[in-house]
mmCIF file of C-alpha atoms in Angstrom:
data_model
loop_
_atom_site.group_PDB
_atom_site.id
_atom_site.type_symbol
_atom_site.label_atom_id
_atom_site.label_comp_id
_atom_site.label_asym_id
_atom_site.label_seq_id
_atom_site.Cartn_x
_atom_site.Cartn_y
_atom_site.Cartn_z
ATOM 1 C CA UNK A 1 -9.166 6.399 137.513
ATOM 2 C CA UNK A 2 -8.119 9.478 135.955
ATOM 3 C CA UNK A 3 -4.370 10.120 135.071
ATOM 4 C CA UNK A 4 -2.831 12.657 137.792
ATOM 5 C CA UNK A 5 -0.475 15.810 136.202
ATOM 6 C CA UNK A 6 2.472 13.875 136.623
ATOM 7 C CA UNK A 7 1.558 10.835 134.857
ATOM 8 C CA UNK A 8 0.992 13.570 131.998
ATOM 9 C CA UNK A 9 4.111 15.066 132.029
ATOM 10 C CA UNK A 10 6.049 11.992 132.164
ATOM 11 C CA UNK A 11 4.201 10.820 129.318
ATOM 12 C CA UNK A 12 5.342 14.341 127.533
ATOM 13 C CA UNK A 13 8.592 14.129 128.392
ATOM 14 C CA UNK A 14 9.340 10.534 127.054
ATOM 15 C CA UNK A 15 7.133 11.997 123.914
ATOM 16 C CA UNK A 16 9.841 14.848 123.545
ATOM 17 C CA UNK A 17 12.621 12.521 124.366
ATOM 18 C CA UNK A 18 11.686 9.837 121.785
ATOM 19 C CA UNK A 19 11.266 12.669 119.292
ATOM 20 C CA UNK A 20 14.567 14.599 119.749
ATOM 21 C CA UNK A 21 16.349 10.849 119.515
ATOM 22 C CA UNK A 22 15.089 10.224 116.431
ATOM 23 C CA UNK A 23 15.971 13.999 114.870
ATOM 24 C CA UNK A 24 19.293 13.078 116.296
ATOM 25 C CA UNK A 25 19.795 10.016 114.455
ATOM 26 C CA UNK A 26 18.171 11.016 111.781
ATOM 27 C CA UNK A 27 20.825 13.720 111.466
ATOM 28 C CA UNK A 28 23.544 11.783 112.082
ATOM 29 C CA UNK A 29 22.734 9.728 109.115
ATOM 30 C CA UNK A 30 22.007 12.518 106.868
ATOM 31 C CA UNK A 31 25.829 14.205 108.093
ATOM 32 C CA UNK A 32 27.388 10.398 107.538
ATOM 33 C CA UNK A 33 25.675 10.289 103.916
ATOM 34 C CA UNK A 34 27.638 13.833 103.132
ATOM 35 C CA UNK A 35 30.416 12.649 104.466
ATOM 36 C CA UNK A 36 30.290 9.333 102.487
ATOM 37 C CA UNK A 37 29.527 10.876 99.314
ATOM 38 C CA UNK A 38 31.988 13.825 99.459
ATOM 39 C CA UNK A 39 34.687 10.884 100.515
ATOM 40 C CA UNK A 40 33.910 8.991 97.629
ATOM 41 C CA UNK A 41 34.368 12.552 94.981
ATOM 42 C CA UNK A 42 37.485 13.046 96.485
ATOM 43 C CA UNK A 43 38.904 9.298 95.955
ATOM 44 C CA UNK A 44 37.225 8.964 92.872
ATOM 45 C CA UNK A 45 37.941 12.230 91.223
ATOM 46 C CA UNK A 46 40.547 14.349 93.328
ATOM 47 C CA UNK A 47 42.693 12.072 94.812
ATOM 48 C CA UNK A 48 43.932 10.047 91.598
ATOM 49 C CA UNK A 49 44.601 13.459 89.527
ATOM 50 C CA UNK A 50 46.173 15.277 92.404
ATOM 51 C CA UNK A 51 48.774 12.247 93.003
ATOM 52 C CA UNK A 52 49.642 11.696 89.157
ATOM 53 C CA UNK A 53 49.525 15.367 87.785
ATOM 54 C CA UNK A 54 50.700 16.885 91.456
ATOM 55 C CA UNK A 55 53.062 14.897 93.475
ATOM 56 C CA UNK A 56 55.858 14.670 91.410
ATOM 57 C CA UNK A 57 56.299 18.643 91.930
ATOM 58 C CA UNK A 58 54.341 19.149 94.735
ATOM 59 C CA UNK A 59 55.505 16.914 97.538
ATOM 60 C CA UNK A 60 56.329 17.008 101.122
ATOM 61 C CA UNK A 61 59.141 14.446 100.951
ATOM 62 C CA UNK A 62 61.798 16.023 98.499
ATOM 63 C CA UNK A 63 60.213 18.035 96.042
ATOM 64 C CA UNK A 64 58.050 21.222 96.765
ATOM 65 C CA UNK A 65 57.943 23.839 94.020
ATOM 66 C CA UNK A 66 56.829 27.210 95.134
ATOM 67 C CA UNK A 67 57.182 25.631 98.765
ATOM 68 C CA UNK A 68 53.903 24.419 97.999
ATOM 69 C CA UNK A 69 53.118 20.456 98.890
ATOM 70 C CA UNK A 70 49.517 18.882 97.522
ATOM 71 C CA UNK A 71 50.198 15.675 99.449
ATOM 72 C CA UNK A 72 47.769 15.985 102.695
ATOM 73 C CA UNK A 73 45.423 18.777 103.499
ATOM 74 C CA UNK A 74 47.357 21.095 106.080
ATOM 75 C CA UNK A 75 49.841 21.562 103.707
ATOM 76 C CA UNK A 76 47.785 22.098 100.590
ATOM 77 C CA UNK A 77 45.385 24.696 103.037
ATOM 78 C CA UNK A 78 48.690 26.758 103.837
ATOM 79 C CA UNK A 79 49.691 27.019 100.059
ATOM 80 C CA UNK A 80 53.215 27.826 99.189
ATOM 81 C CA UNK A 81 54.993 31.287 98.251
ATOM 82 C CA UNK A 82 51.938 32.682 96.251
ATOM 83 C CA UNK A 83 49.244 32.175 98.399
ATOM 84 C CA UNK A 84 46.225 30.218 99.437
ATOM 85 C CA UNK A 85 45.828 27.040 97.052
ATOM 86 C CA UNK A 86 42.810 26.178 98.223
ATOM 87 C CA UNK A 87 40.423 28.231 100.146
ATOM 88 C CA UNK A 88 37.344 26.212 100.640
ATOM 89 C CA UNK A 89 33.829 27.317 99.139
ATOM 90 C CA UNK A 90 35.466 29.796 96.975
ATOM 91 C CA UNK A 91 36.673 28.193 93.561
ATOM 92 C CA UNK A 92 37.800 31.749 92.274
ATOM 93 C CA UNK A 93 40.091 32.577 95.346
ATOM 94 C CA UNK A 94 41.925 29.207 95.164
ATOM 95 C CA UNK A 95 45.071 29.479 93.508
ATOM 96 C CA UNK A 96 45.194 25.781 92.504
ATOM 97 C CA UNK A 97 41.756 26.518 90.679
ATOM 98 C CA UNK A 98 43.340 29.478 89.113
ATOM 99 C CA UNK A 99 46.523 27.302 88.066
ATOM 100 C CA UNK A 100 44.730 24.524 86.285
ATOM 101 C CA UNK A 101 42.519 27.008 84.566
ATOM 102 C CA UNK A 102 45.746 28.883 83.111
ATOM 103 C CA UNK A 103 44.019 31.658 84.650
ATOM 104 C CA UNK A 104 47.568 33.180 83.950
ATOM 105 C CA UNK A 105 50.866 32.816 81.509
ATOM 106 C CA UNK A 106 53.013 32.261 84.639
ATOM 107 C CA UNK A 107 50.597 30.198 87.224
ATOM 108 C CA UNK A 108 50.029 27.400 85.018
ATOM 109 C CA UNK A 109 49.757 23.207 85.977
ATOM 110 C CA UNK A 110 50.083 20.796 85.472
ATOM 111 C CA UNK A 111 53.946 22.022 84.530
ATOM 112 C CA UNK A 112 55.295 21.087 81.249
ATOM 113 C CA UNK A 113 51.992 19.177 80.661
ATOM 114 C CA UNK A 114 48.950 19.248 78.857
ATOM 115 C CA UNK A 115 45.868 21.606 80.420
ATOM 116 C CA UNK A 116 43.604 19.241 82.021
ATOM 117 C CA UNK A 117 40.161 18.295 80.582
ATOM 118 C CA UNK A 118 37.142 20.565 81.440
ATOM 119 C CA UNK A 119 35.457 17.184 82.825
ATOM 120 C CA UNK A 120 38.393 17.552 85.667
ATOM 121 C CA UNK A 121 38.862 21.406 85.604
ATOM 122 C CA UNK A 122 35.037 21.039 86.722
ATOM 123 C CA UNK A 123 35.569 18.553 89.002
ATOM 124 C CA UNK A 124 37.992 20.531 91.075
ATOM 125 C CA UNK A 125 35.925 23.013 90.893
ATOM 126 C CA UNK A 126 32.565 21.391 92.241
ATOM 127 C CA UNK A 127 35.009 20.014 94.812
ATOM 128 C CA UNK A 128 36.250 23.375 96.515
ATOM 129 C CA UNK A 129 33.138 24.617 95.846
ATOM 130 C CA UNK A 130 31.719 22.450 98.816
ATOM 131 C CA UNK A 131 34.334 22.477 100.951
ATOM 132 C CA UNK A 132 37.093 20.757 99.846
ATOM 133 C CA UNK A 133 36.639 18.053 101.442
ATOM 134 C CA UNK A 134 40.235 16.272 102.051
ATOM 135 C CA UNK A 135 40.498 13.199 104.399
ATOM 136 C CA UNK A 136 44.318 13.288 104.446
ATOM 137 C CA UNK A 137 45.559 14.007 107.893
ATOM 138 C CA UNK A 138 49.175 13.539 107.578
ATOM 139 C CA UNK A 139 51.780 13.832 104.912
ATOM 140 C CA UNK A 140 52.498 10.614 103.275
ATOM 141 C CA UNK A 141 55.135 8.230 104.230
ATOM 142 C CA UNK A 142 58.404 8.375 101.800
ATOM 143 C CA UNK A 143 57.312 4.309 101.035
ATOM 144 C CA UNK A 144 53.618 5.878 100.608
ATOM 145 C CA UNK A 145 54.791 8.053 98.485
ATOM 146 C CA UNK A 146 57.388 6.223 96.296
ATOM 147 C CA UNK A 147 54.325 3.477 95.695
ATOM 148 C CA UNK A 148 51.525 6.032 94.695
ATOM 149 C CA UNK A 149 54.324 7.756 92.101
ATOM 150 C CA UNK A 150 55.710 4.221 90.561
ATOM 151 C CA UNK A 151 54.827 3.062 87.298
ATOM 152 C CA UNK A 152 52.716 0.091 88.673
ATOM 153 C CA UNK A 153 50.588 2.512 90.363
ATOM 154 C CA UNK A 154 50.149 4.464 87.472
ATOM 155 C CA UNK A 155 49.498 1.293 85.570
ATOM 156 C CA UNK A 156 46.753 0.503 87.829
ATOM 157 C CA UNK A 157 45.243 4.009 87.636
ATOM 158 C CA UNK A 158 45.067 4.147 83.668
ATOM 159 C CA UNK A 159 43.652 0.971 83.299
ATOM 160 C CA UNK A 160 40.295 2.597 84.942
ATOM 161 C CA UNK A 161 39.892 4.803 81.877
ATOM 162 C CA UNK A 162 36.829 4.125 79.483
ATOM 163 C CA UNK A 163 39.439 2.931 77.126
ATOM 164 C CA UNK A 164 40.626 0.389 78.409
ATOM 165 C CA UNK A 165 37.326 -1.053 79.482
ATOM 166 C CA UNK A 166 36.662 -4.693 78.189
ATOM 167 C CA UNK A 167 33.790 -4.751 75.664
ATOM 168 C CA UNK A 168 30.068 -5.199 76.425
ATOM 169 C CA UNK A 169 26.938 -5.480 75.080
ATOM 170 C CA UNK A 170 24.533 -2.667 75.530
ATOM 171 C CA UNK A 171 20.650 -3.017 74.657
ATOM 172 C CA UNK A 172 19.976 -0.559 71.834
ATOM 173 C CA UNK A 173 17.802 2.240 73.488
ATOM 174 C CA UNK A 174 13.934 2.130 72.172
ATOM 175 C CA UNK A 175 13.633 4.379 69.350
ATOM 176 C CA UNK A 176 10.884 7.040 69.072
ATOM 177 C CA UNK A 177 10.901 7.536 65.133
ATOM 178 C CA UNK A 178 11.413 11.467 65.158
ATOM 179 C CA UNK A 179 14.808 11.604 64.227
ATOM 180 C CA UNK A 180 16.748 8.584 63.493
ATOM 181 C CA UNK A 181 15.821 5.183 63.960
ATOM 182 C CA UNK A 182 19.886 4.316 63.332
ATOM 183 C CA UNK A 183 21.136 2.008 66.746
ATOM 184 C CA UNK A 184 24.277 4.435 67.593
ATOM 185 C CA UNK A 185 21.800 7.847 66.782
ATOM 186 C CA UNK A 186 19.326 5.951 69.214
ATOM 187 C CA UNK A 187 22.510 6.095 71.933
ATOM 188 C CA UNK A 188 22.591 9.683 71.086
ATOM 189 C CA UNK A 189 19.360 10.227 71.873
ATOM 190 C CA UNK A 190 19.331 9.134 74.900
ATOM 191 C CA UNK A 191 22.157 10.794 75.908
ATOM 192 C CA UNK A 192 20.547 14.288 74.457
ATOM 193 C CA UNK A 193 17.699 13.556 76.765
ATOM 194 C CA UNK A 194 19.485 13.412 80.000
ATOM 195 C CA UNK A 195 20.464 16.468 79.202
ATOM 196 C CA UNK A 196 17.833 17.990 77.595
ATOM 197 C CA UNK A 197 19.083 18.602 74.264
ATOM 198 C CA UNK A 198 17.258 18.393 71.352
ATOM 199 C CA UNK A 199 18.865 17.670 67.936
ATOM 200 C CA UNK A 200 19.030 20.168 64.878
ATOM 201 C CA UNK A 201 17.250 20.287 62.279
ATOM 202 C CA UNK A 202 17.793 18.265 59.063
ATOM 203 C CA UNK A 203 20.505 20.570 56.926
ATOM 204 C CA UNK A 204 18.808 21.450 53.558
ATOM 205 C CA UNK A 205 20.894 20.360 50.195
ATOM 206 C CA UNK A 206 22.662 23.519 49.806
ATOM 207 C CA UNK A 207 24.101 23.084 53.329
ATOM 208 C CA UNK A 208 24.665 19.698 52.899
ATOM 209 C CA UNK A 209 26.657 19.738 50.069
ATOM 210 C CA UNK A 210 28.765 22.332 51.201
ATOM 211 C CA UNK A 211 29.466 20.616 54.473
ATOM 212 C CA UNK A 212 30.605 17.591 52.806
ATOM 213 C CA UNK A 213 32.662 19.340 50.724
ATOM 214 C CA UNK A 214 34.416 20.625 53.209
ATOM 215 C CA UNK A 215 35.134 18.067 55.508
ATOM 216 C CA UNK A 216 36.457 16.012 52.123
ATOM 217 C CA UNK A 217 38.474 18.230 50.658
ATOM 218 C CA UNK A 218 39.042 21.457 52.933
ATOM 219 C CA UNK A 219 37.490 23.486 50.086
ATOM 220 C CA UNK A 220 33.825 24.860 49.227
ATOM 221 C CA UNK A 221 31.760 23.372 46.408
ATOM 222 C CA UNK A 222 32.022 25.320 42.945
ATOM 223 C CA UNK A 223 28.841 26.753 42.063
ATOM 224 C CA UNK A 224 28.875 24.271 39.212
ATOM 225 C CA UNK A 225 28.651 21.328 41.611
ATOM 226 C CA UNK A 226 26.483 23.422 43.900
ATOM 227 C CA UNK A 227 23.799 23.574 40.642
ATOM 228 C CA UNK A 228 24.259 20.214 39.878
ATOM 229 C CA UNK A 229 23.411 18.741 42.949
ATOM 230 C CA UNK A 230 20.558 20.744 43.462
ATOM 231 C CA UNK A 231 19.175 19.817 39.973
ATOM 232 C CA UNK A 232 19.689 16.191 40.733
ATOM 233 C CA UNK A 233 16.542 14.881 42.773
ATOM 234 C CA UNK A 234 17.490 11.165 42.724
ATOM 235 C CA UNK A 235 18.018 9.478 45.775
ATOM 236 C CA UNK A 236 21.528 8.190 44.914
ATOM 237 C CA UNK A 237 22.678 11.963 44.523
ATOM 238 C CA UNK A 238 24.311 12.638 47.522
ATOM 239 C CA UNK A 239 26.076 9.086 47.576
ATOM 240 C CA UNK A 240 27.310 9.917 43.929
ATOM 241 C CA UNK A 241 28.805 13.213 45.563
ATOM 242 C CA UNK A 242 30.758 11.569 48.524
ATOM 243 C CA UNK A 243 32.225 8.973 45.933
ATOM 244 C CA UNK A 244 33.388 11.949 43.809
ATOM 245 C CA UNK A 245 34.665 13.639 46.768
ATOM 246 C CA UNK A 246 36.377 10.669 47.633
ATOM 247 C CA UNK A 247 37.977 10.081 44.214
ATOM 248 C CA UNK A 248 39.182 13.807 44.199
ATOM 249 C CA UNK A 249 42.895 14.498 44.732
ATOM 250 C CA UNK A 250 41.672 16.978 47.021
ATOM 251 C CA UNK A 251 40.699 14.551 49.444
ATOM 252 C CA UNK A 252 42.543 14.291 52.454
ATOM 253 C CA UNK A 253 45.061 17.142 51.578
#
């Protein structure tokens, strides 16, 4: 018996159904994957600089310089008496990006501190860049906040850095015998691959010698010792010029 019209269309219908479903779900999951990974930046990289450089100054409990607070997102999304600190998707507009740049002699943070690494400078960056993601939907609690300042939170926090890291054992990448066959230049290596780097070239004596020479002793090589080396083609010669670099009492001055 031959299907009648309707039969068809139901059978398209359940077709388009199915389809739009899985679009939806599919979706879905790619939105909750963003959202996962742009929660874990923020926690990972945002949060824990924001509440040991920031807080202190820029809170919502006691102490808000500039009438700016960097304790939950509303308030860091209204700024303080200079503006905007964060306007997300736009890096160069944000004031906070400005301030930890020392874009400026008198917009400068963290206060009284050091400038922050590139590493996090970029990281803030990368961060308003796509949207500034911020999960915190209130201002902290004065117990929430009291804990996340304290020394055993800051404690905690440190001990994440490389640092303090126990010791492991690493397998010595394979070498490829065009520039150094040396274990920790094979670690270089690698790394210089990742990022497609390629090493310089080998420095010729001259250079050498004159590099040496001034990492040693802060001073260039005499063109005495300049001639000398260069005369002297055995292959102790540059070891015999590090141990009289060494033994100079212009070493280390």
């Amino acid at each position: 018996m031959k299907p009648t019209y309707a039969g068809l269309a139901c059978r398209s219908f359940n077709f388009a159904s199915v389809a739009m479903l899985l679009f939806a779900t599919l979706a879905a999951t790619a939105v909750q994957a963003a959202d996962d990974e742009a929660r874990e930046f923020f926690e990972k990289r945002i949060r824990p600089v924001l509440v040991e450089r920031c807080y202190e100054c820029h809170n919502s409990r006691d102490t808000a310089e500039g009438n700016l607070a960097l304790d939950h997102r509303a308030a860091m999304l209204a700024g303080g008496d200079s503006g905007e600190a964060v306007v997300p998707g736009k890096p160069a507009e944000s004031l906070l990006v400005q301030a930890i740049r020392h874009q400026t002699s008198d917009l400068r943070m963290p206060k009284g501190g050091p400038k922050l690494s590139p590493e996090v400078i970029a990281d803030f960056v990368q961060w308003v860049a796509a949207g500034a993601y911020d999960p915190r939907d209130k201002p902290p609690s004065a117990a929430e906040l009291d804990a996340a300042l304290s020394w055993e939170a800051v404690r905690e926090r440190r001990k994440q850095w490389w640092s303090f890291q126990p010791l492991t054992n690493h397998a010595v990448p394979a070498g490829n015998g065009a520039w150094s066959e040396h274990p920790i230049d094979r670690f270089l290596a690698e790394s210089w691959k990742s990022a497609a780097v390629q090493p310089a070239e080998p420095a010729d004596r001259r250079t050498l010698l004159r590099r040496a020479t001034f990492a040693l002793t802060g001073l260039p090589p005499t063109p005495d010792e300049t001639e000398q080396f260069l005369q002297d083609d055995s292959p102790q010669a540059y070891e015999r010029v590090l141990d009289r670099l060494l033994a100079s009492p212009r070493f280390g001055e």
